[in-house]
Coordinates of C-alpha atoms in Angstrom, one line a residue:
M28 CA -82.2 8.9 64.0
A29 CA -82.5 9.8 60.3
S30 CA -79.5 12.0 60.6
S31 CA -77.6 8.6 61.8
L32 CA -78.6 6.8 59.2
H33 CA -77.6 9.6 56.9
S34 CA -74.2 9.9 57.9
W35 CA -74.1 5.8 58.2
S36 CA -75.0 5.8 54.6
S37 CA -72.7 8.8 53.3
G38 CA -69.5 7.0 54.9
L39 CA -70.5 3.3 53.4
F40 CA -70.6 5.4 50.4
F41 CA -67.6 6.7 50.5
L42 CA -65.8 3.5 52.1
I43 CA -67.0 1.8 48.5
V44 CA -66.0 4.5 46.6
S45 CA -62.3 4.8 48.5
T46 CA -62.0 0.9 48.2
S47 CA -63.3 1.1 44.3
A48 CA -60.5 3.7 43.4
M49 CA -58.0 1.7 45.3
F50 CA -58.4 -1.2 43.2
I51 CA -58.6 0.6 39.9
G52 CA -55.5 2.4 40.7
M53 CA -53.9 -1.2 41.9
A54 CA -54.8 -2.8 38.5
A55 CA -53.7 0.2 36.4
G56 CA -50.5 0.1 38.2
Y57 CA -50.0 -3.6 37.6
S58 CA -51.0 -3.3 33.6
R59 CA -48.7 -1.0 33.3
A60 CA -45.3 -2.1 31.3
P61 CA -42.2 0.3 32.6
A62 CA -41.4 2.6 29.6
P63 CA -38.6 2.0 27.5
T64 CA -35.0 3.6 29.1
A65 CA -33.4 5.4 26.4
F66 CA -29.5 4.6 26.6
R67 CA -27.4 6.9 28.6
P68 CA -23.4 7.5 28.3
S69 CA -21.6 5.3 30.9
L70 CA -19.0 6.4 33.4
W71 CA -15.3 7.1 31.6
S72 CA -13.0 4.4 32.1
Q73 CA -9.1 3.7 31.5
A74 CA -7.8 1.8 28.1
H75 CA -5.5 2.0 25.7
A76 CA -5.6 2.9 22.0
T77 CA -3.7 2.3 18.9
F78 CA -4.6 2.4 15.0
Y79 CA -4.4 0.2 12.2
G80 CA -4.4 1.1 7.9
D81 CA -3.4 4.4 6.9
E82 CA -5.3 7.7 6.4
T83 CA -7.6 6.4 3.5
A84 CA -9.2 3.9 6.1
R85 CA -9.1 1.2 3.3
E86 CA -8.2 -1.5 5.8
T87 CA -11.4 -0.6 8.2
M88 CA -13.6 -1.6 5.0
G89 CA -15.4 -4.6 5.7
G90 CA -14.7 -5.7 9.3
A91 CA -16.2 -8.2 11.3
C92 CA -19.3 -6.9 11.7
G93 CA -19.9 -7.1 8.4
Y94 CA -20.9 -3.6 7.2
G95 CA -19.2 -3.7 4.1
N96 CA -17.9 -0.8 2.5
L97 CA -18.1 2.0 5.7
F98 CA -18.7 4.8 3.2
Q99 CA -21.5 3.4 1.6
T100 CA -23.1 2.2 4.8
G101 CA -22.9 5.6 6.7
Y102 CA -20.4 5.2 9.0
G103 CA -17.2 6.6 7.4
T104 CA -13.7 6.9 9.1
D105 CA -15.1 7.4 12.4
T106 CA -14.6 3.4 13.4
V107 CA -12.9 1.4 15.7
A108 CA -11.9 -2.2 16.4
L109 CA -12.5 -3.6 19.6
S110 CA -10.6 -6.1 21.9
T111 CA -12.5 -9.7 22.5
T112 CA -12.9 -8.2 26.0
L113 CA -15.4 -5.5 24.4
F114 CA -16.4 -7.1 21.2
N115 CA -18.5 -9.8 23.4
S116 CA -18.8 -12.2 20.3
G117 CA -20.1 -9.5 17.9
Y118 CA -23.2 -8.3 20.1
A119 CA -20.9 -5.0 20.5
C120 CA -21.2 -4.3 16.8
G121 CA -22.5 -0.6 16.3
T122 CA -21.9 0.6 19.6
C123 CA -20.4 4.0 20.1
Y124 CA -17.5 5.3 22.4
Q125 CA -16.0 8.6 23.1
I126 CA -12.2 8.4 23.4
K127 CA -9.8 10.8 24.5
C128 CA -5.9 10.8 25.0
T129 CA -4.4 11.4 28.6
N130 CA -1.1 11.7 30.0
A131 CA 0.7 11.4 27.1
R132 CA 3.0 14.2 24.8
A133 CA 1.6 13.3 21.9
C134 CA -2.6 13.8 23.0
Y135 CA -4.2 16.9 21.4
G136 CA -6.9 17.1 23.9
A137 CA -9.8 16.6 21.5
I138 CA -12.7 13.8 21.5
A139 CA -13.2 11.2 18.9
T140 CA -16.9 9.9 18.8
V141 CA -16.6 6.1 17.0
T142 CA -18.7 3.3 16.1
A143 CA -17.6 -0.5 16.5
T144 CA -17.6 -2.1 13.0
N145 CA -14.6 -4.3 13.6
I146 CA -12.8 -7.3 16.2
C147 CA -9.1 -6.1 17.6
P148 CA -8.1 -10.2 17.6
P149 CA -5.7 -11.3 20.2
N150 CA -1.8 -11.8 19.2
W151 CA -0.8 -14.7 21.6
S152 CA 2.8 -14.9 20.3
K153 CA 3.4 -11.4 22.3
D154 CA 2.9 -10.5 25.9
S155 CA -0.1 -8.2 26.6
N156 CA 2.0 -5.2 27.8
R157 CA 4.4 -5.7 24.6
G158 CA 2.3 -5.8 21.7
G159 CA -0.4 -8.1 22.4
W160 CA -2.3 -5.3 23.1
C161 CA -6.3 -7.0 22.3
N162 CA -5.3 -10.1 24.4
P163 CA -7.8 -10.8 26.9
P164 CA -8.7 -9.5 29.1
R165 CA -7.4 -5.9 28.1
V166 CA -9.7 -3.5 27.2
H167 CA -8.2 -1.6 24.0
F168 CA -9.0 0.3 21.0
D169 CA -7.8 -0.3 17.4
M170 CA -9.1 3.1 16.0
S171 CA -9.0 3.9 12.1
K172 CA -5.9 6.1 11.6
P173 CA -8.2 9.1 10.9
A174 CA -9.9 8.7 14.0
F175 CA -6.8 8.2 16.0
M176 CA -5.3 11.4 14.5
K177 CA -8.1 13.1 16.4
I178 CA -6.8 12.8 19.6
A179 CA -2.8 12.2 19.2
Q180 CA 0.0 12.0 16.8
W181 CA 0.0 8.9 15.0
K182 CA 3.7 8.5 15.3
A183 CA 2.9 8.1 19.2
G184 CA 1.6 4.4 18.3
I185 CA -0.2 3.5 21.5
V186 CA -1.4 5.8 23.8
P187 CA -3.4 5.7 27.2
V188 CA -6.9 7.0 27.0
M189 CA -10.3 7.5 28.7
Y190 CA -13.8 6.0 27.0
R191 CA -17.2 5.8 27.5
R192 CA -19.8 4.4 26.0
V193 CA -22.4 7.2 24.4
P194 CA -25.4 6.9 22.3
C195 CA -25.3 6.7 18.7
V196 CA -26.8 9.1 16.9
R197 CA -28.4 8.0 13.3
I198 CA -29.7 10.0 10.9
G199 CA -32.9 7.9 9.5
G200 CA -34.2 5.0 10.5
L201 CA -32.6 0.9 10.8
R202 CA -31.4 -0.3 7.6
F203 CA -31.7 -3.9 6.6
R204 CA -29.4 -5.8 4.0
F205 CA -30.7 -9.5 2.7
Q206 CA -28.1 -12.2 2.1
G207 CA -28.9 -15.9 1.8
N208 CA -31.3 -18.1 -0.2
G209 CA -34.5 -19.3 -0.6
Y210 CA -34.4 -21.1 2.6
W211 CA -32.5 -19.0 4.5
L212 CA -32.3 -15.5 5.5
L213 CA -29.1 -13.4 6.6
V214 CA -30.0 -10.1 7.6
Y215 CA -27.5 -7.4 8.4
V216 CA -28.8 -4.6 10.4
M217 CA -27.3 -1.2 10.2
N218 CA -27.7 2.4 11.2
V219 CA -28.6 1.6 14.9
G220 CA -29.2 4.4 17.0
G221 CA -29.3 4.5 20.7
G222 CA -27.4 1.9 22.0
G223 CA -26.5 0.7 18.8
D224 CA -26.6 -3.0 19.8
I225 CA -28.8 -5.9 19.4
A226 CA -29.7 -8.7 21.4
S227 CA -32.4 -10.6 19.4
M228 CA -34.5 -9.9 16.2
W229 CA -37.6 -11.5 14.7
V230 CA -38.8 -11.6 11.1
K231 CA -42.4 -11.7 10.1
G232 CA -43.8 -12.7 6.1
S233 CA -46.9 -11.5 5.2
K234 CA -48.0 -14.9 5.3
T235 CA -46.5 -16.0 8.5
G236 CA -46.0 -15.2 12.2
W237 CA -43.5 -14.0 14.3
I238 CA -40.0 -16.0 13.7
R239 CA -37.1 -15.7 15.8
M240 CA -33.8 -15.3 14.2
S241 CA -30.5 -16.6 15.9
H242 CA -27.9 -14.5 16.2
N243 CA -25.2 -15.6 13.2
W244 CA -22.0 -13.2 13.9
G245 CA -20.6 -9.6 13.7
A246 CA -24.3 -7.7 13.2
S247 CA -26.3 -10.4 11.2
Y248 CA -28.9 -12.7 12.3
Q249 CA -30.6 -15.5 10.5
A250 CA -34.1 -17.4 9.7
F251 CA -34.0 -20.9 8.3
A252 CA -37.3 -20.0 6.5
S253 CA -38.9 -19.8 3.1
L254 CA -39.9 -16.4 3.0
G255 CA -39.7 -15.5 -0.6
G256 CA -42.4 -13.9 -2.3
Q257 CA -43.3 -12.2 1.2
A258 CA -43.2 -8.5 2.1
L259 CA -41.4 -8.9 5.5
S260 CA -41.3 -6.9 9.0
F261 CA -38.6 -6.9 11.5
K262 CA -38.9 -6.8 15.5
I263 CA -36.0 -5.8 17.6
T264 CA -34.7 -5.8 21.3
S265 CA -31.6 -4.0 22.0
Y266 CA -29.1 -5.3 24.3
T267 CA -28.5 -2.6 26.4
T268 CA -31.7 -0.8 27.0
K269 CA -33.8 -4.0 26.2
Q270 CA -36.1 -1.6 24.0
T271 CA -37.8 -3.0 21.5
V272 CA -39.0 -1.3 17.9
I273 CA -41.0 -2.7 15.3
A274 CA -40.3 -2.0 11.5
L275 CA -43.2 -3.1 9.6
N276 CA -43.4 -3.8 6.2
V277 CA -39.8 -2.8 5.5
S278 CA -39.4 -4.7 2.3
P279 CA -42.0 -5.4 -0.6
S280 CA -42.5 -9.1 -1.6
N281 CA -40.1 -8.9 -4.6
W282 CA -37.5 -8.4 -2.4
A283 CA -34.2 -10.3 -3.4
V284 CA -30.5 -11.0 -2.0
G285 CA -28.4 -8.2 -1.9
M286 CA -30.9 -5.5 -1.8
T287 CA -30.5 -2.8 1.1
F288 CA -33.9 -1.6 2.6
K289 CA -34.4 1.2 4.9
S290 CA -37.0 1.7 7.8
S291 CA -38.9 4.7 9.2
V292 CA -38.1 3.2 13.1
N293 CA -34.9 3.4 15.2
F294 CA -33.9 3.5 19.0
R295 CA -33.2 6.3 21.0

């Protein structure tokens, strides 16, 4: 009888421990958020490429993304203007592509890695296959001339290409350039790694909570709030990977319009 009681007690103890472990495991599983996904290259697809400007790439400065002088902001001459199909109302600003020329005598066989800094607008006065290269729904890359010359002879004008999205490899953290006024903060975000793109953004002053910013155009986000005299932090979510990073105390309280600040965080 004692032996049976001991066996029954041991079995009950094992059941309780096992059940408790199961519930703890389930709780741990439900409370654990999925790990952020680093950006991975896409598959190769077909398109066409042209170039604009000359060997100095002067015509590429500025651009619809708002990066300004591309030499000063770190993008250099390896840049591209995207057709509207790819540009996505500016959400594609900062994305990176590998492009290689195919099936043309003008091809060099090399691959150019470029960053999207501009839009190639439609030309409705021309047929999509006869000069209206960037008319929707065409996928088209209008490259800087130095970038185009890496993959093909510039005299070709237009060449068939294969392209794919690739991770943007950046040195250092995200950079923020401030514009606006005392009641309206406009921020251009640059040097974005990983997917290179931004879906949403928040700002936090040293005297406020998190304020959601709205997409203005290109790589800029805005907040209609009085944030002068406050140290500013930013929270940013990637459009492609959905990763979120927080850049704390990016600027001191005495920031001013026209200044650019560097953070220590970036996307993978």
